[in-house]
Amino acid sequence: MTAATQQSQAGTDYRRIFIDTALTALIALAIIGPIVGMNATAPQGGLVLEYRWTMVFWLVAIIAAGRLFLQLLVWNRPAWVEPIHIKRTGAAAIAIGAVALLVGLSNMDSPVGFLAQIHPSLAAWMIAFGVFALVLGIWLMTSATKEIAEARGAQTGGLMRAVEPYGKYVGVALFLIAVVLPFIPGVDRRIVDLAILMLTYVMLGWGLNIVVGLAGLLDLGYVAFYAVGAYSYALLSTVYFPLWFGEGITPWTFWLVLPLAGLLAACWGIILGFPVLRLRGDYLAIVTLAFGEIIRVILINWYDFTGGPNGVSDIPRPSFFGIPFSNDENGFAATFGLTYSPLQRIIFLYYVILVLALITNFVTTRLRKLPVGRAWEALREDEIACRSLGINTTNTKLTAFAIGAMFGGFAGSFFATRQGFVSPESFVFMESAIILAIVVLGGLGSQIGVVIASIVVIGAFEVFREMAFLKAIMPAGFDPVQFRMLAVGIAMVLIMRWRPRGLITKRDPSIYLKEKKAVSADLVAQGHG
Amino acid sequence: MAKPLLTVRGVETFYGKIQALRGIDLDVNEGEIVTLIGSNGAGKSTLMMTICGTPRCRAGSINFGGADITQSPTHEIVRLGIAQSPEGRRIFPRMTVLENLQMGAAVSDPKHFDEDLGRAFKIFPILEKRQGQRGGTLSGGEQQMLAIARALMARPRLLLLDEPSLGLAPLIVKQIFEVIRDLNANQGLTVFLVEQNAFHALKLAHRAYVMVNGRITMTGTGSQLLASPEIRAAYLEGGAH
Ligand SMILES: Nc1ncnc2c1ncn2[C@@H]1O[C@H](COP(=O)(O)OP(=O)(O)OP(=O)(O)O)[C@@H](O)[C@H]1O
Ligand SMILES: [Mg+2]
């Protein structure tokens, strides 16, 4: 009797799974069909619809197979499969994936490698397979490990929670790596360039963290201050400083304009701050978003002043405190008895942005311990309570906007001098969104979180640029760079799925009592509210 | 005679077109505990917030310690010596107990901080044990204690308490009222207390006001009102004795 019931249950189960898979396929078809299946192209005159049903078929098949896999092996796991089996499978997948990846990578660039002799794009397929197996293996391993731990009743918190107590050391380690990075063997120009980019976003993230993370004011137009800083430097150094002080000033302009650019951006921060003093949440977000766009539109349209869409070019590169990085006897290399190398300027730029970012961090962590920083945090928590405690909320908000904007301005100046060229195109909403994503992913208010999130997000961008192997296996004309945002989007969804409050959720109190109360450290329960 | 510390004259407050206060006259003398009772929506919290300057009254005047504060901004009113524990406690949930107390001391001289902190911990010893814990993870009663302690950190001359007994167990309510009585008797703190818990509040207070629909309808000493049949009928019968 019982056996029969079980059988019939198992029977219905399979029917349910079948229906579920079919439904999944249908939904996938409905979504992917129009988006992927029909491609509007415009060859010579007129719009032509191009159909790509094979691609749709494969995508839908992959999705349905994945769902079936989850249904059979994860959600309705047969009783004889134990977590330890899954763990071992995961380990095997990781091993196979790693081998495939290494073999693929080592053969990728050589058209004569043994893989290429079998099939021209075999190496690329090996890489793709390796990446997939690695991801699958890691997922299987972690989920099985967690299940085993849970079965034993142990506390599980995932990787990040385990790492969090060592956050301080992570910070120190990252700092040390950052200091010596350009001199690590094997680090070439590309890596230093990437590190400069990451540090720029770290700095922007830290600046925005003051406004969004500490003061709790959702700012979607932060890129406006970046633009103000960049154009301040661009215009002052190319037009106004030579006009006011003569050409001789040029080697020094960066160092003279940097504080000015920060100051100007801070002023704009206050200008934005005043009208939005009484707004919070969504309303504030919309107004700041508009502000960011207004600045960009002004930059495009005020042709006489900003150069319009053409931007400003020939912006002076920074000098080593007055000594240019040029290949002559007055240049940096000659002065210090070195052989000239274009890398010297890049490395110098790297240290400039490193120092600027560190200053941002230092100032922010200091401010957090001062009344104004504490007031920011209190403001984020409860504005009414703040007011009833005698805090001037107007000033508190304006200082948050101003100081956040100032660091954006510094970063903008740096951007201008590094690029040697600025145009409104660099200051689109997407930039604000990326900076905000970095702050949110890092865990609002967390300094080290911003660093990790910048590395992940900017790294994800660059990794996609590097994925030449994808070109080999995808249809002709496929450009991985165009899928960068997709990668960032996926990274964001995953992080928000597993760490809904950002990578680092720990918040260090800004005040402790002296040792005699050290006992209470045990009582410091982590809240999840 | 008793020196008036806070005088409220003819105050009218509006929320848009809705009038919440309709000409309030009220005094709090130095060294007194004064309580304001009234049913839900009578306008008690509104009066308390109006004294602190948000929302602003449309008519009337408010005077504190000889200074006209009717038009002063909230943060300056607090600086003059009015501290408030607002309705619903409003502690900072993600900040630790210690940081909450530090925020309370925002307007007072930093050199008093250690002394005031010691005093707060003496009044509410549980807060010392919980000092590193996040405010939001405290129990309701602990949060209320924190809200009062935070207000005290400003070294106020007048303490405004809006429903400190809200949602608390009778034992904790008693404890908190005991603390208020003690602060008043031993440290000379003037207290203006808004309460739903009319019985306890009237027993504690020197004087009391009753508010109905934005008007003061009755006033007298605590014991007078406790004895009044109308008050008994409206606020005490069937209530918490
Ligand atoms: N921000 C506001 N906007 C509009 N109306 C408000 C606002 N705050 C309060 N009111 C209205 O003002 C009146 C008085 O409210 P108030 O909060 O002062 O009452 P209360 O006496 O404190 O009541 P309770 O005992 O329930 O706390 C109520 O009718 C309320 O609906
Ligand atoms: Mg109320």
Coordinates of N, CA and C in Angstrom, one line a residue, chain A residues 31-162:
Chain A
I31 N 11.0 34.9 -24.2 CA 12.0 36.0 -24.0 C 13.0 36.1 -25.0
I32 N 13.6 34.9 -25.3 CA 14.8 34.9 -26.2 C 14.4 35.0 -27.6
G33 N 13.2 34.4 -28.0 CA 12.8 34.4 -29.4 C 12.9 35.8 -30.0
P34 N 12.1 36.7 -29.5 CA 12.2 38.1 -30.2 C 13.5 38.8 -30.0
I35 N 14.2 38.6 -28.8 CA 15.4 39.4 -28.6 C 16.5 38.9 -29.4
V36 N 16.7 37.6 -29.4 CA 17.9 37.0 -30.1 C 17.5 36.6 -31.5
G37 N 16.3 36.0 -31.6 CA 15.9 35.4 -32.9 C 15.7 36.4 -34.0
M38 N 15.3 37.6 -33.7 CA 15.1 38.6 -34.8 C 16.1 39.7 -34.6
N39 N 16.9 39.9 -35.7 CA 17.9 40.9 -35.6 C 17.6 41.9 -36.8
A40 N 17.4 43.2 -36.4 CA 17.1 44.1 -37.4 C 18.5 44.7 -37.9
T41 N 18.7 44.5 -39.2 CA 20.0 45.1 -39.7 C 19.6 46.1 -40.8
A42 N 20.5 47.0 -41.1 CA 20.2 47.9 -42.1 C 21.3 47.9 -43.2
P43 N 21.3 46.9 -44.0 CA 22.2 47.0 -45.2 C 21.7 48.1 -46.1
Q44 N 22.4 48.4 -47.1 CA 22.1 49.4 -48.1 C 20.6 49.8 -48.1
G45 N 20.2 50.8 -47.4 CA 18.8 51.3 -47.5 C 17.8 50.3 -47.0
G46 N 16.9 50.8 -46.2 CA 15.8 49.9 -45.7 C 16.3 49.0 -44.5
L47 N 15.3 48.7 -43.7 CA 15.6 47.8 -42.5 C 15.2 46.4 -42.9
V48 N 16.1 45.5 -42.6 CA 15.8 44.1 -42.9 C 15.8 43.2 -41.6
L49 N 14.9 42.4 -41.5 CA 14.8 41.5 -40.3 C 15.6 40.2 -40.7
E50 N 16.5 39.8 -39.8 CA 17.2 38.6 -40.0 C 16.8 37.6 -39.0
Y51 N 16.6 36.4 -39.3 CA 16.2 35.4 -38.3 C 17.3 34.5 -37.9
R52 N 17.4 34.2 -36.6 CA 18.5 33.4 -36.1 C 18.0 32.3 -35.3
W53 N 17.1 31.5 -35.9 CA 16.4 30.5 -35.1 C 17.3 29.4 -34.5
T54 N 18.4 29.1 -35.2 CA 19.3 28.0 -34.6 C 19.9 28.5 -33.3
M55 N 20.3 29.7 -33.2 CA 20.8 30.3 -32.0 C 19.8 30.2 -30.9
V56 N 18.5 30.6 -31.2 CA 17.4 30.6 -30.3 C 17.3 29.1 -29.8
F57 N 17.3 28.2 -30.7 CA 17.1 26.8 -30.3 C 18.2 26.4 -29.3
W58 N 19.4 26.7 -29.6 CA 20.5 26.3 -28.7 C 20.3 26.9 -27.3
L59 N 20.0 28.2 -27.3 CA 19.9 28.9 -26.0 C 18.7 28.3 -25.2
V60 N 17.6 28.1 -25.8 CA 16.4 27.5 -25.1 C 16.8 26.1 -24.6
A61 N 17.5 25.3 -25.5 CA 17.8 24.0 -25.1 C 18.7 24.0 -23.9
I62 N 19.7 24.9 -23.9 CA 20.6 25.0 -22.7 C 19.8 25.3 -21.4
I63 N 18.9 26.3 -21.5 CA 18.1 26.7 -20.4 C 17.3 25.5 -19.9
A64 N 16.6 24.9 -20.8 CA 15.7 23.8 -20.4 C 16.6 22.6 -19.8
A65 N 17.7 22.4 -20.4 CA 18.6 21.3 -19.8 C 19.0 21.6 -18.4
G66 N 19.4 22.9 -18.2 CA 19.8 23.4 -16.9 C 18.7 23.2 -15.9
R67 N 17.5 23.6 -16.3 CA 16.4 23.4 -15.4 C 16.1 22.0 -15.0
L68 N 16.2 21.1 -16.0 CA 16.0 19.7 -15.8 C 17.1 19.2 -14.9
F69 N 18.3 19.6 -15.1 CA 19.4 19.2 -14.2 C 19.1 19.6 -12.8
L70 N 18.7 20.8 -12.5 CA 18.3 21.3 -11.2 C 17.2 20.5 -10.6
Q71 N 16.2 20.2 -11.4 CA 15.0 19.5 -11.0 C 15.4 18.1 -10.5
L72 N 16.2 17.4 -11.4 CA 16.4 16.0 -11.1 C 17.5 15.8 -10.0
L73 N 18.5 16.6 -10.1 CA 19.7 16.3 -9.2 C 19.8 17.3 -8.0
V74 N 19.1 18.4 -8.1 CA 19.3 19.3 -6.9 C 18.0 19.4 -6.1
W75 N 16.9 19.7 -6.7 CA 15.7 19.9 -5.9 C 15.0 18.6 -5.6
N76 N 15.1 17.6 -6.5 CA 14.5 16.3 -6.2 C 15.6 15.3 -6.2
R77 N 16.6 15.5 -5.4 CA 17.7 14.6 -5.4 C 17.3 13.2 -5.0
P78 N 17.7 12.2 -5.8 CA 17.5 10.8 -5.3 C 18.1 10.6 -4.0
A79 N 17.5 9.7 -3.2 CA 17.9 9.5 -1.8 C 19.4 9.0 -1.7
W80 N 19.8 8.2 -2.7 CA 21.1 7.6 -2.6 C 22.3 8.6 -2.9
V81 N 21.9 9.8 -3.4 CA 23.0 10.8 -3.6 C 23.2 11.5 -2.3
E82 N 24.4 11.5 -1.8 CA 24.7 12.2 -0.5 C 25.5 13.4 -0.7
P83 N 25.5 14.3 0.2 CA 26.2 15.6 0.0 C 27.7 15.3 -0.4
I84 N 28.2 14.3 0.3 CA 29.7 14.1 0.0 C 29.9 13.7 -1.4
H85 N 29.0 13.0 -2.0 CA 29.1 12.7 -3.5 C 29.2 13.9 -4.3
I86 N 28.3 14.9 -3.9 CA 28.2 16.1 -4.7 C 29.5 16.9 -4.5
K87 N 30.0 16.8 -3.3 CA 31.3 17.5 -3.0 C 32.4 17.0 -3.9
R88 N 32.4 15.6 -3.9 CA 33.5 15.0 -4.7 C 33.3 15.3 -6.2
T89 N 32.0 15.3 -6.7 CA 31.8 15.7 -8.1 C 32.3 17.1 -8.3
G90 N 32.0 18.0 -7.4 CA 32.4 19.3 -7.5 C 33.9 19.4 -7.6
A91 N 34.6 18.7 -6.7 CA 36.1 18.7 -6.8 C 36.6 18.2 -8.1
A92 N 36.0 17.2 -8.6 CA 36.4 16.6 -9.9 C 36.2 17.6 -11.0
A93 N 35.0 18.3 -10.9 CA 34.7 19.3 -12.0 C 35.7 20.4 -11.9
I94 N 36.1 20.8 -10.7 CA 37.1 21.9 -10.6 C 38.4 21.4 -11.2
A95 N 38.8 20.2 -10.9 CA 40.1 19.7 -11.4 C 40.1 19.6 -12.9
I96 N 39.0 19.0 -13.5 CA 38.9 18.9 -14.9 C 38.9 20.3 -15.6
G97 N 38.1 21.2 -14.9 CA 38.0 22.6 -15.5 C 39.3 23.2 -15.5
A98 N 40.1 23.1 -14.4 CA 41.4 23.8 -14.3 C 42.3 23.3 -15.4
V99 N 42.3 21.9 -15.6 CA 43.2 21.4 -16.6 C 42.8 21.9 -18.0
A100 N 41.5 21.8 -18.2 CA 41.0 22.2 -19.6 C 41.4 23.7 -19.8
L101 N 41.2 24.5 -18.8 CA 41.5 25.9 -18.9 C 43.0 26.1 -19.2
L102 N 43.8 25.4 -18.4 CA 45.3 25.6 -18.6 C 45.7 25.2 -20.0
V103 N 45.3 24.0 -20.4 CA 45.6 23.5 -21.7 C 45.2 24.4 -22.8
G104 N 43.9 24.9 -22.6 CA 43.3 25.8 -23.6 C 44.1 27.1 -23.7
L105 N 44.4 27.7 -22.5 CA 45.1 28.9 -22.5 C 46.5 28.8 -23.1
S106 N 47.2 27.7 -22.8 CA 48.6 27.6 -23.3 C 48.6 27.4 -24.8
N107 N 47.5 27.0 -25.3 CA 47.5 26.7 -26.8 C 46.7 27.8 -27.6
M108 N 46.2 28.8 -26.8 CA 45.3 29.7 -27.4 C 46.0 30.5 -28.6
D109 N 47.2 31.0 -28.3 CA 47.8 31.9 -29.2 C 48.6 31.3 -30.3
S110 N 48.8 30.0 -30.2 CA 49.7 29.3 -31.2 C 48.8 28.6 -32.2
P111 N 48.9 29.0 -33.4 CA 48.1 28.4 -34.4 C 48.6 27.0 -34.8
V112 N 49.8 26.7 -34.3 CA 50.4 25.4 -34.7 C 50.4 24.4 -33.6
G113 N 49.8 24.8 -32.4 CA 49.7 23.9 -31.3 C 49.0 22.6 -31.6
F114 N 49.2 21.6 -30.8 CA 48.6 20.3 -31.1 C 47.0 20.4 -31.2
L115 N 46.5 21.3 -30.3 CA 45.0 21.4 -30.3 C 44.5 22.0 -31.7
A116 N 45.3 23.0 -32.1 CA 44.8 23.7 -33.3 C 44.9 22.7 -34.5
Q117 N 45.7 21.7 -34.4 CA 45.8 20.8 -35.5 C 44.6 19.9 -35.6
I118 N 44.0 19.7 -34.5 CA 42.7 18.9 -34.5 C 41.6 19.7 -35.0
H119 N 41.4 20.9 -34.4 CA 40.3 21.7 -34.9 C 40.7 23.2 -34.6
P120 N 40.6 24.1 -35.5 CA 41.1 25.5 -35.3 C 40.6 26.1 -34.0
S121 N 39.4 25.9 -33.6 CA 38.9 26.6 -32.4 C 38.8 25.7 -31.2
L122 N 39.5 24.6 -31.2 CA 39.4 23.7 -30.1 C 39.9 24.3 -28.8
A123 N 41.0 25.1 -28.9 CA 41.6 25.7 -27.7 C 40.6 26.6 -27.0
A124 N 39.9 27.4 -27.9 CA 38.9 28.3 -27.3 C 37.7 27.5 -26.6
W125 N 37.3 26.4 -27.3 CA 36.3 25.6 -26.6 C 36.8 25.0 -25.3
M126 N 38.0 24.6 -25.3 CA 38.6 24.1 -24.0 C 38.5 25.1 -22.9
I127 N 38.8 26.4 -23.3 CA 38.8 27.4 -22.3 C 37.4 27.6 -21.8
A128 N 36.4 27.7 -22.8 CA 35.0 27.9 -22.4 C 34.6 26.8 -21.5
F129 N 34.9 25.5 -21.9 CA 34.5 24.4 -21.1 C 35.1 24.5 -19.7
G130 N 36.4 24.9 -19.7 CA 37.1 24.9 -18.4 C 36.5 25.9 -17.4
V131 N 36.1 27.1 -18.0 CA 35.5 28.1 -17.1 C 34.2 27.6 -16.6
F132 N 33.4 27.0 -17.5 CA 32.1 26.5 -17.1 C 32.3 25.4 -16.0
A133 N 33.2 24.4 -16.2 CA 33.4 23.4 -15.3 C 33.9 23.9 -13.9
L134 N 34.7 25.0 -14.0 CA 35.2 25.6 -12.7 C 34.1 26.2 -11.9
V135 N 33.2 27.0 -12.6 CA 32.1 27.6 -11.9 C 31.2 26.6 -11.4
L136 N 30.8 25.6 -12.2 CA 29.9 24.5 -11.7 C 30.5 23.8 -10.5
G137 N 31.8 23.5 -10.6 CA 32.5 22.7 -9.5 C 32.5 23.5 -8.3
I138 N 32.8 24.8 -8.4 CA 32.9 25.7 -7.2 C 31.5 25.7 -6.5
W139 N 30.5 25.9 -7.4 CA 29.1 25.9 -6.9 C 28.7 24.6 -6.1
L140 N 29.0 23.5 -6.8 CA 28.7 22.2 -6.2 C 29.4 22.1 -4.9
M141 N 30.7 22.4 -4.9 CA 31.5 22.2 -3.7 C 31.0 23.1 -2.5
T142 N 30.7 24.4 -2.8 CA 30.3 25.2 -1.7 C 28.9 24.8 -1.2
S143 N 28.0 24.5 -2.1 CA 26.7 24.2 -1.6 C 26.7 22.9 -0.8
A144 N 27.5 21.9 -1.3 CA 27.6 20.6 -0.6 C 28.3 20.8 0.8
T145 N 29.4 21.6 0.8 CA 30.1 21.9 2.1 C 29.1 22.5 3.1
K146 N 28.3 23.4 2.6 CA 27.4 24.1 3.5 C 26.4 23.1 4.0
E147 N 25.9 22.2 3.1 CA 24.9 21.3 3.5 C 25.5 20.3 4.6
I148 N 26.7 19.9 4.4 CA 27.3 19.0 5.3 C 27.4 19.7 6.7
A149 N 27.9 21.0 6.6 CA 28.1 21.7 7.9 C 26.7 21.9 8.6
E150 N 25.7 22.2 7.8 CA 24.4 22.4 8.4 C 23.9 21.1 9.0
A151 N 24.1 20.0 8.4 CA 23.7 18.7 8.9 C 24.4 18.4 10.2
R152 N 25.6 18.9 10.3 CA 26.3 18.7 11.6 C 25.9 19.8 12.6
G153 N 25.1 20.8 12.2 CA 24.6 21.8 13.1 C 25.6 22.9 13.3
A154 N 26.6 22.9 12.5 CA 27.6 24.0 12.6 C 27.0 25.3 12.0
Q155 N 27.6 26.4 12.5 CA 27.1 27.7 11.9 C 27.7 27.9 10.6
T156 N 26.9 28.3 9.6 CA 27.4 28.5 8.3 C 27.2 30.0 8.0
G157 N 28.2 30.5 7.3 CA 28.0 32.0 7.0 C 28.7 32.3 5.7
G158 N 29.1 31.2 5.1 CA 29.7 31.5 3.8 C 31.1 32.1 3.9
L159 N 31.7 32.2 2.8 CA 33.1 32.7 2.7 C 33.3 34.0 3.3
M160 N 32.5 35.0 2.9 CA 32.7 36.4 3.3 C 32.7 36.5 4.8
R161 N 31.7 35.9 5.4 CA 31.6 36.0 6.9 C 32.9 35.5 7.5
A162 N 33.4 34.4 6.9 CA 34.6 33.8 7.5 C 35.8 34.8 7.3

